[in-house]
GROMACS .gro file of C-alpha atoms in nm:
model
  383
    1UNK     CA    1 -10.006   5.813  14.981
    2UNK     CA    2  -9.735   5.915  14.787
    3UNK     CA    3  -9.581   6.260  14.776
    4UNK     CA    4  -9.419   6.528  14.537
    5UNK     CA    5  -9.092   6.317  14.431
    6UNK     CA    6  -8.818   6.494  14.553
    7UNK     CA    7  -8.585   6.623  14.304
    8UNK     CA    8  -8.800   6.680  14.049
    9UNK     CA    9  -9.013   7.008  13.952
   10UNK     CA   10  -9.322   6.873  13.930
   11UNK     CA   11  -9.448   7.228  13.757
   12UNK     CA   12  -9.279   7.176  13.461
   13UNK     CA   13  -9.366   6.838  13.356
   14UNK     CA   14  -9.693   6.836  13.160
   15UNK     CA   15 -10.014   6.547  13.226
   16UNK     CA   16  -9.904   6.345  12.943
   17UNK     CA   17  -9.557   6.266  12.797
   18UNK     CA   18  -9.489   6.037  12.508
   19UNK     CA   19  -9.287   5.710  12.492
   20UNK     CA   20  -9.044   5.916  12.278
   21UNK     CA   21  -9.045   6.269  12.473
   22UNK     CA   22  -9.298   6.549  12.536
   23UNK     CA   23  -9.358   6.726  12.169
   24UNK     CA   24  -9.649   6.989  12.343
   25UNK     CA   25  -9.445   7.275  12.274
   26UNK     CA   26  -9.329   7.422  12.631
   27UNK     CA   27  -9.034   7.528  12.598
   28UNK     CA   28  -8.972   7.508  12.985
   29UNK     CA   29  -8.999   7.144  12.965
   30UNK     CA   30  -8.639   6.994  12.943
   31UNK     CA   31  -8.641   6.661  13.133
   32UNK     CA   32  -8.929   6.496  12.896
   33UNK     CA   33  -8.707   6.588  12.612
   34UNK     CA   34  -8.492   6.337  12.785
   35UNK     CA   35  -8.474   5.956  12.586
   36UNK     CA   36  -8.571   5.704  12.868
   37UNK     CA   37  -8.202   5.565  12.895
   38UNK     CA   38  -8.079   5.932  13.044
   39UNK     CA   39  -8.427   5.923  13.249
   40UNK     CA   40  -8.329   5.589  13.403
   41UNK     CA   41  -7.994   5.665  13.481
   42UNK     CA   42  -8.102   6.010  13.674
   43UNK     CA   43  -8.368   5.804  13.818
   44UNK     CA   44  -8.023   5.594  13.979
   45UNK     CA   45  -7.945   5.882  14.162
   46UNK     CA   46  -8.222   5.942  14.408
   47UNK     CA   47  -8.371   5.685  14.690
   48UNK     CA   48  -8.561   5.408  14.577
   49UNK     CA   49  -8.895   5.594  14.741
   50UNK     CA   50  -8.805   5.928  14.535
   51UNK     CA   51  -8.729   5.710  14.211
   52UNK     CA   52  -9.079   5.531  14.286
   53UNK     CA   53  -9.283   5.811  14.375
   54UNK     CA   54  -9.192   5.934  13.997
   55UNK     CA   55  -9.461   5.733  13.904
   56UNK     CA   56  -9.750   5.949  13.980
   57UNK     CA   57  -9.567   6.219  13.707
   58UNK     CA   58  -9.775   6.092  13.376
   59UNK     CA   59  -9.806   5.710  13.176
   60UNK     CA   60  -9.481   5.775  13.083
   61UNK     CA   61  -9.271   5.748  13.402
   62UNK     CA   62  -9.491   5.457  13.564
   63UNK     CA   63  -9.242   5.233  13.487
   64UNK     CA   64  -8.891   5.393  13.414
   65UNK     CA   65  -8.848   5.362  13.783
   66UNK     CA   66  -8.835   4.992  13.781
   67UNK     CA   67  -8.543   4.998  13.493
   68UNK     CA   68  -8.293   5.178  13.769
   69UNK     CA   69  -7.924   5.055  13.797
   70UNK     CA   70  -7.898   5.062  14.166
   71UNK     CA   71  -8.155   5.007  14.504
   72UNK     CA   72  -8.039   5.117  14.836
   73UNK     CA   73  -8.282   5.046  15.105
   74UNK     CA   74  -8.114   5.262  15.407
   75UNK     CA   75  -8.412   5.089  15.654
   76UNK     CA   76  -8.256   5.278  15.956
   77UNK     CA   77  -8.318   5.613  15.842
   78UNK     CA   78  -8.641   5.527  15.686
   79UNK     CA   79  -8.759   5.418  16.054
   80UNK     CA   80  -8.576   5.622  16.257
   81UNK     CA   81  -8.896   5.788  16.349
   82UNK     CA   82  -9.037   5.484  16.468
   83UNK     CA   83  -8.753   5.471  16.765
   84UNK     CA   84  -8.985   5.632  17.013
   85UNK     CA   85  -9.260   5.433  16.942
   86UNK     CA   86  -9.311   5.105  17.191
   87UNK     CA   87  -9.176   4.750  17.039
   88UNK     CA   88  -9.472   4.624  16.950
   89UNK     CA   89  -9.529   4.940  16.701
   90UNK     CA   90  -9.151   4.922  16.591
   91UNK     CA   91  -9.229   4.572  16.459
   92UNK     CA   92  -9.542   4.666  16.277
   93UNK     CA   93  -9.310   4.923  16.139
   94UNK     CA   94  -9.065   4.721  16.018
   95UNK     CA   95  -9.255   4.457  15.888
   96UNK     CA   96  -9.417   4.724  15.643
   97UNK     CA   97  -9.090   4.819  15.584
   98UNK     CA   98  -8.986   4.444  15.494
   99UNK     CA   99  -9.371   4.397  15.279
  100UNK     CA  100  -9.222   4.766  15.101
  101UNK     CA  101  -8.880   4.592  15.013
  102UNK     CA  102  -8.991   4.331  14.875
  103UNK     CA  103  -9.261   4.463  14.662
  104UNK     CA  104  -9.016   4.698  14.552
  105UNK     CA  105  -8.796   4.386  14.412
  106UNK     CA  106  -9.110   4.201  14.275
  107UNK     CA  107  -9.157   4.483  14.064
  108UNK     CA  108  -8.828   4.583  13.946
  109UNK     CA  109  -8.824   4.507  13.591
  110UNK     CA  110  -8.413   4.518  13.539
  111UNK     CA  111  -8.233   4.214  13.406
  112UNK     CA  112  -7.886   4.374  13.575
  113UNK     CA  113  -7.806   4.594  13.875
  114UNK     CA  114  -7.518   4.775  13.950
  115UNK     CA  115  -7.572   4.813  14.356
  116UNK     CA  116  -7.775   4.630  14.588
  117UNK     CA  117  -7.773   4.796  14.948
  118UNK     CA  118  -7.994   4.697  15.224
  119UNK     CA  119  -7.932   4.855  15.610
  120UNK     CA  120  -8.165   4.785  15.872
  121UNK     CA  121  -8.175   4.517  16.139
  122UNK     CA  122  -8.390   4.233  16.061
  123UNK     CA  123  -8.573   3.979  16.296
  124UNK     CA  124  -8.484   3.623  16.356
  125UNK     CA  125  -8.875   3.532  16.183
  126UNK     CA  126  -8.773   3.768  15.869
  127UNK     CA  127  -8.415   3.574  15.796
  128UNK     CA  128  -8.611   3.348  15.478
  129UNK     CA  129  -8.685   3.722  15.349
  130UNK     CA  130  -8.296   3.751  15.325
  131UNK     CA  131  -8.211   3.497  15.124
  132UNK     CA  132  -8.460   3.555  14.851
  133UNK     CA  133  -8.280   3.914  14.851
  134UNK     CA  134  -7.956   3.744  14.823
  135UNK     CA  135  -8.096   3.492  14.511
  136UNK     CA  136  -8.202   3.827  14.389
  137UNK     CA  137  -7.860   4.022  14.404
  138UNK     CA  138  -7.700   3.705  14.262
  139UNK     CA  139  -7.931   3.619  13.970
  140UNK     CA  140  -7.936   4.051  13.853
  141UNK     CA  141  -7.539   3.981  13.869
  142UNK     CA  142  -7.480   4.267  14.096
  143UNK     CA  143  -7.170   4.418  14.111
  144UNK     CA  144  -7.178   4.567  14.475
  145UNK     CA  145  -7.397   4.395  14.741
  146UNK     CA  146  -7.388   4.555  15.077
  147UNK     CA  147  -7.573   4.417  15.367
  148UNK     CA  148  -7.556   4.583  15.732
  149UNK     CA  149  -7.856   4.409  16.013
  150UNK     CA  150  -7.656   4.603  16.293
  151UNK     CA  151  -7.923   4.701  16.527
  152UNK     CA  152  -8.019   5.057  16.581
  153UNK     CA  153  -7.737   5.229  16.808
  154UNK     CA  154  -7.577   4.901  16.805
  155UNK     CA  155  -7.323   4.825  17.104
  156UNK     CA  156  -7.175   4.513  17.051
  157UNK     CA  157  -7.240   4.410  17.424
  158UNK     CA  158  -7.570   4.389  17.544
  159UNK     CA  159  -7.707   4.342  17.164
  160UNK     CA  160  -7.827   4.064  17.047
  161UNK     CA  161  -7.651   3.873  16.812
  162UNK     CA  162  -7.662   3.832  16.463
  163UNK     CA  163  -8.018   3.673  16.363
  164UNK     CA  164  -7.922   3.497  16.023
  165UNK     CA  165  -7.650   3.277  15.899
  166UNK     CA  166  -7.547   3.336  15.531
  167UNK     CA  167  -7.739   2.975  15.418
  168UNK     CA  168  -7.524   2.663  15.308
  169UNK     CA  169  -7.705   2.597  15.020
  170UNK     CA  170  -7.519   2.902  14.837
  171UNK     CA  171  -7.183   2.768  14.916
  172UNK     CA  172  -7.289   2.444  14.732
  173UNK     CA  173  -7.025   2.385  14.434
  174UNK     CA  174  -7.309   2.304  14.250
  175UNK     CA  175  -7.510   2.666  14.279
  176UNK     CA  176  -7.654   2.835  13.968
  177UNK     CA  177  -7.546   3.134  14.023
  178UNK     CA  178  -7.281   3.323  13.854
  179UNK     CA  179  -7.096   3.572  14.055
  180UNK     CA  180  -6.813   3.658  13.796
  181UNK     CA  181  -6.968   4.027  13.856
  182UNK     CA  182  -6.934   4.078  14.191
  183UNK     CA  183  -6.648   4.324  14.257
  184UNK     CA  184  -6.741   4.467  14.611
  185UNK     CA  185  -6.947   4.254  14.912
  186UNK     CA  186  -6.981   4.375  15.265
  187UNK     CA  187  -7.146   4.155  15.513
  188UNK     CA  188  -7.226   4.296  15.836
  189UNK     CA  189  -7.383   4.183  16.142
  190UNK     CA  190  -7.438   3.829  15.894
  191UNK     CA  191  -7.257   3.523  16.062
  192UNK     CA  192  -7.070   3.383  15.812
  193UNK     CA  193  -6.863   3.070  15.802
  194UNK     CA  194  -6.511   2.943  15.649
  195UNK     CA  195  -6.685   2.798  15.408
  196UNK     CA  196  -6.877   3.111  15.303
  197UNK     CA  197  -6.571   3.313  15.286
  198UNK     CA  198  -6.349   3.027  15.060
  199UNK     CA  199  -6.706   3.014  14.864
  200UNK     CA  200  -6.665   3.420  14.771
  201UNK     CA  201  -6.304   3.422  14.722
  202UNK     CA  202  -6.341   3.059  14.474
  203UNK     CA  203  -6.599   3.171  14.279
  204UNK     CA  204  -6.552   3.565  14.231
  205UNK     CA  205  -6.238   3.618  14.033
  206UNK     CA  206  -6.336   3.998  14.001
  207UNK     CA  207  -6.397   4.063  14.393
  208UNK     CA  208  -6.169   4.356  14.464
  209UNK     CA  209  -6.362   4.483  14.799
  210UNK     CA  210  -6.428   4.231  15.093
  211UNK     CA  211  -6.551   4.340  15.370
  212UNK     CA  212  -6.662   4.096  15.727
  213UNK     CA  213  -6.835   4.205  16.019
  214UNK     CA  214  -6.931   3.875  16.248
  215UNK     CA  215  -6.806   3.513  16.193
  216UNK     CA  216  -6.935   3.152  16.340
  217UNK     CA  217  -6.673   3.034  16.523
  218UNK     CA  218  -6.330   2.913  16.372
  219UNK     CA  219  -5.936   2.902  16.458
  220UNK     CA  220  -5.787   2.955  16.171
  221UNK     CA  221  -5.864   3.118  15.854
  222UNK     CA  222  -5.661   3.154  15.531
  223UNK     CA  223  -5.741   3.415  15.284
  224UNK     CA  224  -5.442   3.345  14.988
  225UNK     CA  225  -5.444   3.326  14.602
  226UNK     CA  226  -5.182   3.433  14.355
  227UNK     CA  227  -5.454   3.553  14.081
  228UNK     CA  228  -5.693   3.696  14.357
  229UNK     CA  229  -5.808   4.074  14.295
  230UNK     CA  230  -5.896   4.139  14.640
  231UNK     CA  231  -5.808   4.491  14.703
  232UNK     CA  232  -5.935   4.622  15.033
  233UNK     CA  233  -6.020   4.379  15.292
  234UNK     CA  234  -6.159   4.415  15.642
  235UNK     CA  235  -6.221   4.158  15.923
  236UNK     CA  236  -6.393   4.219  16.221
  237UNK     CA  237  -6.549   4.071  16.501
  238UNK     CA  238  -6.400   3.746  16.473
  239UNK     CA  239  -6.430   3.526  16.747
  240UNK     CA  240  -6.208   3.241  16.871
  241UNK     CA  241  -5.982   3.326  16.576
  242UNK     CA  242  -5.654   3.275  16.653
  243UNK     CA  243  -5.452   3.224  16.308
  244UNK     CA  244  -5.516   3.447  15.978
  245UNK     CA  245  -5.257   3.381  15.686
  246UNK     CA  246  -5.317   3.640  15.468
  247UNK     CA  247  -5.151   3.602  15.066
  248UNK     CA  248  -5.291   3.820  14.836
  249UNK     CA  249  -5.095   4.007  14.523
  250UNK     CA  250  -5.308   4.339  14.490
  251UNK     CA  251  -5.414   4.390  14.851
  252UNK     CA  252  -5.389   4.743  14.864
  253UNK     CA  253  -5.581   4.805  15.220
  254UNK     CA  254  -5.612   4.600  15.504
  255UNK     CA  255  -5.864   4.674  15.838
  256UNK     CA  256  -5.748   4.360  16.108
  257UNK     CA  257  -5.704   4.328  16.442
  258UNK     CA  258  -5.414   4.157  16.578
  259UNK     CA  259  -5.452   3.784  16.628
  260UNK     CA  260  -5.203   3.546  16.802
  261UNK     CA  261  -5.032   3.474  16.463
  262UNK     CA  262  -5.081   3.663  16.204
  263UNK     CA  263  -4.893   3.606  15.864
  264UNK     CA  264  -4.877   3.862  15.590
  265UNK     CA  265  -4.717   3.715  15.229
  266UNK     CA  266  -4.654   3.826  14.906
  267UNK     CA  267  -4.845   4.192  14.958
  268UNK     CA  268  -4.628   4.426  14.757
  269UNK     CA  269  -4.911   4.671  14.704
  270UNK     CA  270  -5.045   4.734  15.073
  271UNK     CA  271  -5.029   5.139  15.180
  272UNK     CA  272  -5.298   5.155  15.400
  273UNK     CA  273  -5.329   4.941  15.715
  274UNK     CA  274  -5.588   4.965  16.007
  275UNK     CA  275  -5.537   4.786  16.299
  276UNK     CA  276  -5.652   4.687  16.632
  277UNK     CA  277  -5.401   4.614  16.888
  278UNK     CA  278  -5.614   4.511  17.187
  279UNK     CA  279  -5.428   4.547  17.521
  280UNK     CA  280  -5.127   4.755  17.350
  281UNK     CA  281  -4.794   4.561  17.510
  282UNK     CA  282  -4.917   4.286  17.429
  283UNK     CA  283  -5.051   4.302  17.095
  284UNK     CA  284  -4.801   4.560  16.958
  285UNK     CA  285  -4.524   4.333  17.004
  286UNK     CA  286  -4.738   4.070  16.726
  287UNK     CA  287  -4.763   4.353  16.511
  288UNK     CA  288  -4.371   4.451  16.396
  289UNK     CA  289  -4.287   4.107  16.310
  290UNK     CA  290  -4.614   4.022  16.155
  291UNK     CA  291  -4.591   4.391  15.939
  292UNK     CA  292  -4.193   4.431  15.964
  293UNK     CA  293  -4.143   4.336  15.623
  294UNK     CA  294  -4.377   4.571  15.474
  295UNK     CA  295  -4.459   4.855  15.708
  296UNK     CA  296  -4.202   5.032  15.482
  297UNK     CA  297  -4.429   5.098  15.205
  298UNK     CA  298  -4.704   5.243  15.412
  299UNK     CA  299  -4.899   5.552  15.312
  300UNK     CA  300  -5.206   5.516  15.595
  301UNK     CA  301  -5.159   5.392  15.914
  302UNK     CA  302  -5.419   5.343  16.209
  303UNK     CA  303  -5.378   5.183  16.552
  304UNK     CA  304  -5.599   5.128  16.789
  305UNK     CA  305  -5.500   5.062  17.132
  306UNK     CA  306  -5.659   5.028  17.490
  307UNK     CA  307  -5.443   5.231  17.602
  308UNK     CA  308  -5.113   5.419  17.606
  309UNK     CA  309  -4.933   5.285  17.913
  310UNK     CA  310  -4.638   5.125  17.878
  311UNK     CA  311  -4.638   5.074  17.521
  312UNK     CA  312  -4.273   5.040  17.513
  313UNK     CA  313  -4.285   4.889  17.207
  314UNK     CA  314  -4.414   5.153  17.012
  315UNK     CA  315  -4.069   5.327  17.040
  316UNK     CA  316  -3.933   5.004  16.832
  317UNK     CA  317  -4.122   5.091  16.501
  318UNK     CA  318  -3.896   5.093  16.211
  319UNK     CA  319  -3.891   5.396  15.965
  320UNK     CA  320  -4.171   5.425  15.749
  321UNK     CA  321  -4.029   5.651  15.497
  322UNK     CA  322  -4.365   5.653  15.254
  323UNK     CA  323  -4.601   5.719  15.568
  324UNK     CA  324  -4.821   6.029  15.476
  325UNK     CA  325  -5.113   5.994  15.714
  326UNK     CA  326  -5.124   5.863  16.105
  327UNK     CA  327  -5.423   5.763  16.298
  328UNK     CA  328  -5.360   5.649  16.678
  329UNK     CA  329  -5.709   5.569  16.863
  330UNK     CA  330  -5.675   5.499  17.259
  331UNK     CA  331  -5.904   5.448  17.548
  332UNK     CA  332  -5.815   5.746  17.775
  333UNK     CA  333  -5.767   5.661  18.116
  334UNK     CA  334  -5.694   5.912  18.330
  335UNK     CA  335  -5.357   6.116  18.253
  336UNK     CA  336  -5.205   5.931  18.003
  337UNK     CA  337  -4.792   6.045  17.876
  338UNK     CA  338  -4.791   6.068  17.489
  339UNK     CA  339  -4.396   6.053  17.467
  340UNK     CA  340  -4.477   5.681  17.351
  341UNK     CA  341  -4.587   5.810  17.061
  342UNK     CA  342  -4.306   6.039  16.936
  343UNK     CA  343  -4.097   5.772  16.837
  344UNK     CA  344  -4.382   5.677  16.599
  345UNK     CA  345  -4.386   6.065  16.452
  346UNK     CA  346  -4.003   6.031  16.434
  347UNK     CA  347  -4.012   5.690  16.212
  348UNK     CA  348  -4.274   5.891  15.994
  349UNK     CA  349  -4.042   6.151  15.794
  350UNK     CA  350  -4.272   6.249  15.534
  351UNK     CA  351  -4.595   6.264  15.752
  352UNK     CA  352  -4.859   6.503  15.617
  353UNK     CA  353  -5.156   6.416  15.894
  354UNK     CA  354  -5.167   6.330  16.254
  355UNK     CA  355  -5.445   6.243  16.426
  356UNK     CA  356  -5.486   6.163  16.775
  357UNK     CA  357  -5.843   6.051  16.893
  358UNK     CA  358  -5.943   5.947  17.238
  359UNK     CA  359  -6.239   5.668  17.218
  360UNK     CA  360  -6.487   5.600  17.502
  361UNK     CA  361  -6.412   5.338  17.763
  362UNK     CA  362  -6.699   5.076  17.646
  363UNK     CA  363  -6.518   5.031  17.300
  364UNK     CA  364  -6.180   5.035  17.443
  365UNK     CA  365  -6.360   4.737  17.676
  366UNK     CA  366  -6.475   4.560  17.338
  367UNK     CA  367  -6.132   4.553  17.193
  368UNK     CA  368  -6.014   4.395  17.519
  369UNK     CA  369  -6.194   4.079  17.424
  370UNK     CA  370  -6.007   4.071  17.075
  371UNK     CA  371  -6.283   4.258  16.886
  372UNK     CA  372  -6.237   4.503  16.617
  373UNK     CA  373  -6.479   4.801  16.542
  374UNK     CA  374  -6.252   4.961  16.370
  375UNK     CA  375  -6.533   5.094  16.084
  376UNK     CA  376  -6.720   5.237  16.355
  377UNK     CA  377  -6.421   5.439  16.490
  378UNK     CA  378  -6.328   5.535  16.133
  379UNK     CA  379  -6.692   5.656  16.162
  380UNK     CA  380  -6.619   5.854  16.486
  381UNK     CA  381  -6.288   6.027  16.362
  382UNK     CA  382  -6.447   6.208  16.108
  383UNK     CA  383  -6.670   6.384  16.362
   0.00000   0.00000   0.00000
């Protein structure tokens, strides 16, 4: 049953509207004044449920729902409710949920979409659902696709792992899709392989955001182009990767972990850097040569380290004269000195924001074994 669409004052719209505009004569009624195009675009703004539920409003707005620029599906607020519930109820639940989302795409009428979003963990049985919703994003030549199946309250360990594989058959040279528009894709909690990553960076000259959660195993990766517009770019949770040659022109941000070689080339444009440095002796003595030749022209930078013990080489950072903001993340364990990181503060002359944030022994524990959560700590220092 749907209910009052929220956002809208259903009082003021009248039973019937014309194709062209209410002409009844209340004066109180503004938005059926509205020409569909201005309808459609307000219509972008809400949830896909509030946009649908518009429908029950008059003949009208049946269908200016399905002509909206954008669909977010945020499944993990939607069945948040359902947490309590035992499994076998969850799964009715989200299979609903999967039956909704894909009648919802049936019936969307646009040729084009702006933003495709879909957030909610999906079973190993459901992963054929996926790619349909991935022919769909390509063939509506959406400019931002976001997908996140991270589990509910997802801890890394102890979760299961990632239940679908971004499929071959798009990285064929010979797909029909054309993905000139894409300009932002985030993949999380998808395995993805080299070959889907060269795939993405071959064939969209206009991606500018690229963002990795989850790879299938590989030792080296090499993410380099002298025309590529890649401008922010985050890997994370990449396992067995050892090597990561990074080359690109307009990189402006960078989220990484440290890796046993790690080469950064031709990069004039990167302020912002977010790092995880693992066991910090160790790892922090990878990052100044890997980032010597450019931590200069850093406006942003975040570390995150197990720890703060004997991080000696902290105290060896050059000065980063352009350095407005500072982010240091450790796992606190037991008394720790901070005097490590004064030397830091004192290579920072023009620093406008320090931030110090101790992080809970389990993630420090993930970042021991070379992972990099560093999104969901972003997430946690702006509680």
């Amino acid at each position: 049953m749907v209910g009052k669409p929220v956002g809208i004052d259903c009082k003021i719209l009248p039973k019937e509207c014309s194709s062209k505009g209410y002409t009844g004569g209340d004066d109180d009624d503004r938005i059926s004044e509205l020409p569909d195009d201005v309808l459609v675009v307000i219509l972008s703004l809400l949830s896909v449920k509030e946009a649908a539920s518009t429908s029950i409003l008059c003949s009208r707005w049946i269908n200016l729902w399905k002509h909206t620029n954008s669909l977010d599906f945020d499944g993990d607020a939607a069945l948040y409710k359902t947490a309590r519930l035992k499994k076998e109820l969850q799964f009715n639940e989200r299979r609903k949920y999967v039956r909704w989302v894909n009648s919802i795409i049936q019936s969307h009428k646009s040729h084009t979409i702006q933003k495709l979003r879909i957030q909610f963990f999906l079973r190993k049985e459901e992963a054929d659902t996926l790619t349909k919703w991935f022919e769909y994003a390509f063939s509506r030549q959406v400019p931002s696709l976001e997908i996140d199946l991270s589990p509910p309250n997802f801890i890394f360990f102890g979760s299961p792992g990632p239940n679908y594989v971004f499929p071959q058959e798009f990285t064929n040279s010979a797909t029909c899709f054309d993905l000139k528009h894409l300009k932002a894709l985030s993949l999380k909690f998808v395995t993805v392989t080299r070959e889907a990553i060269e795939f993405f960076l071959n064939n969209c000259p206009f991606l500018e955001k690229f963002i990795v959660h989850q790879t299938e195993s590989m030792s080296k990766l090499e993410i380099c182009g002298s025309s590529l517009a890649l401008k922010h770019l985050e890997l994370c949770y990449f396992f067995g990767l050892d090597s990561v040659r990074i080359s690109a022109p307009n990189l402006t941000s960078l989220t990484i972990r440290v890796f046993s070689e790690l080469i950064l080339e031709n990069v004039p444009m990167l302020d912002e850097l977010r790092v995880g440095c693992g066991y910090s002796d160790f790892s922090v003595k990878k990052l100044l040569p890997a980032y010597s030749a450019y931590i200069s022209q850093l406006k942003s930078l975040t570390l995150l380290l197990n720890n703060l013990k004997g991080s000696t080489d902290l105290c060896k950072f050059p000065e980063m004269p352009k350095l407005k903001k500072l982010v240091i993340a450790y796992c606190s364990v037991g008394e720790d000195s901070l005097l490590p990181l004064t030397s830091l503060i004192r290579a920072s002359t023009r620093l406008h924001e320090f931030v110090l944030k101790a992080i809970s022994h389990l993630s420090c524990f993930c970042f021991g074994f070379g992972l990099s959560s560093l999104w969901h700590i972003k997430q946690e220092l702006m509680t």
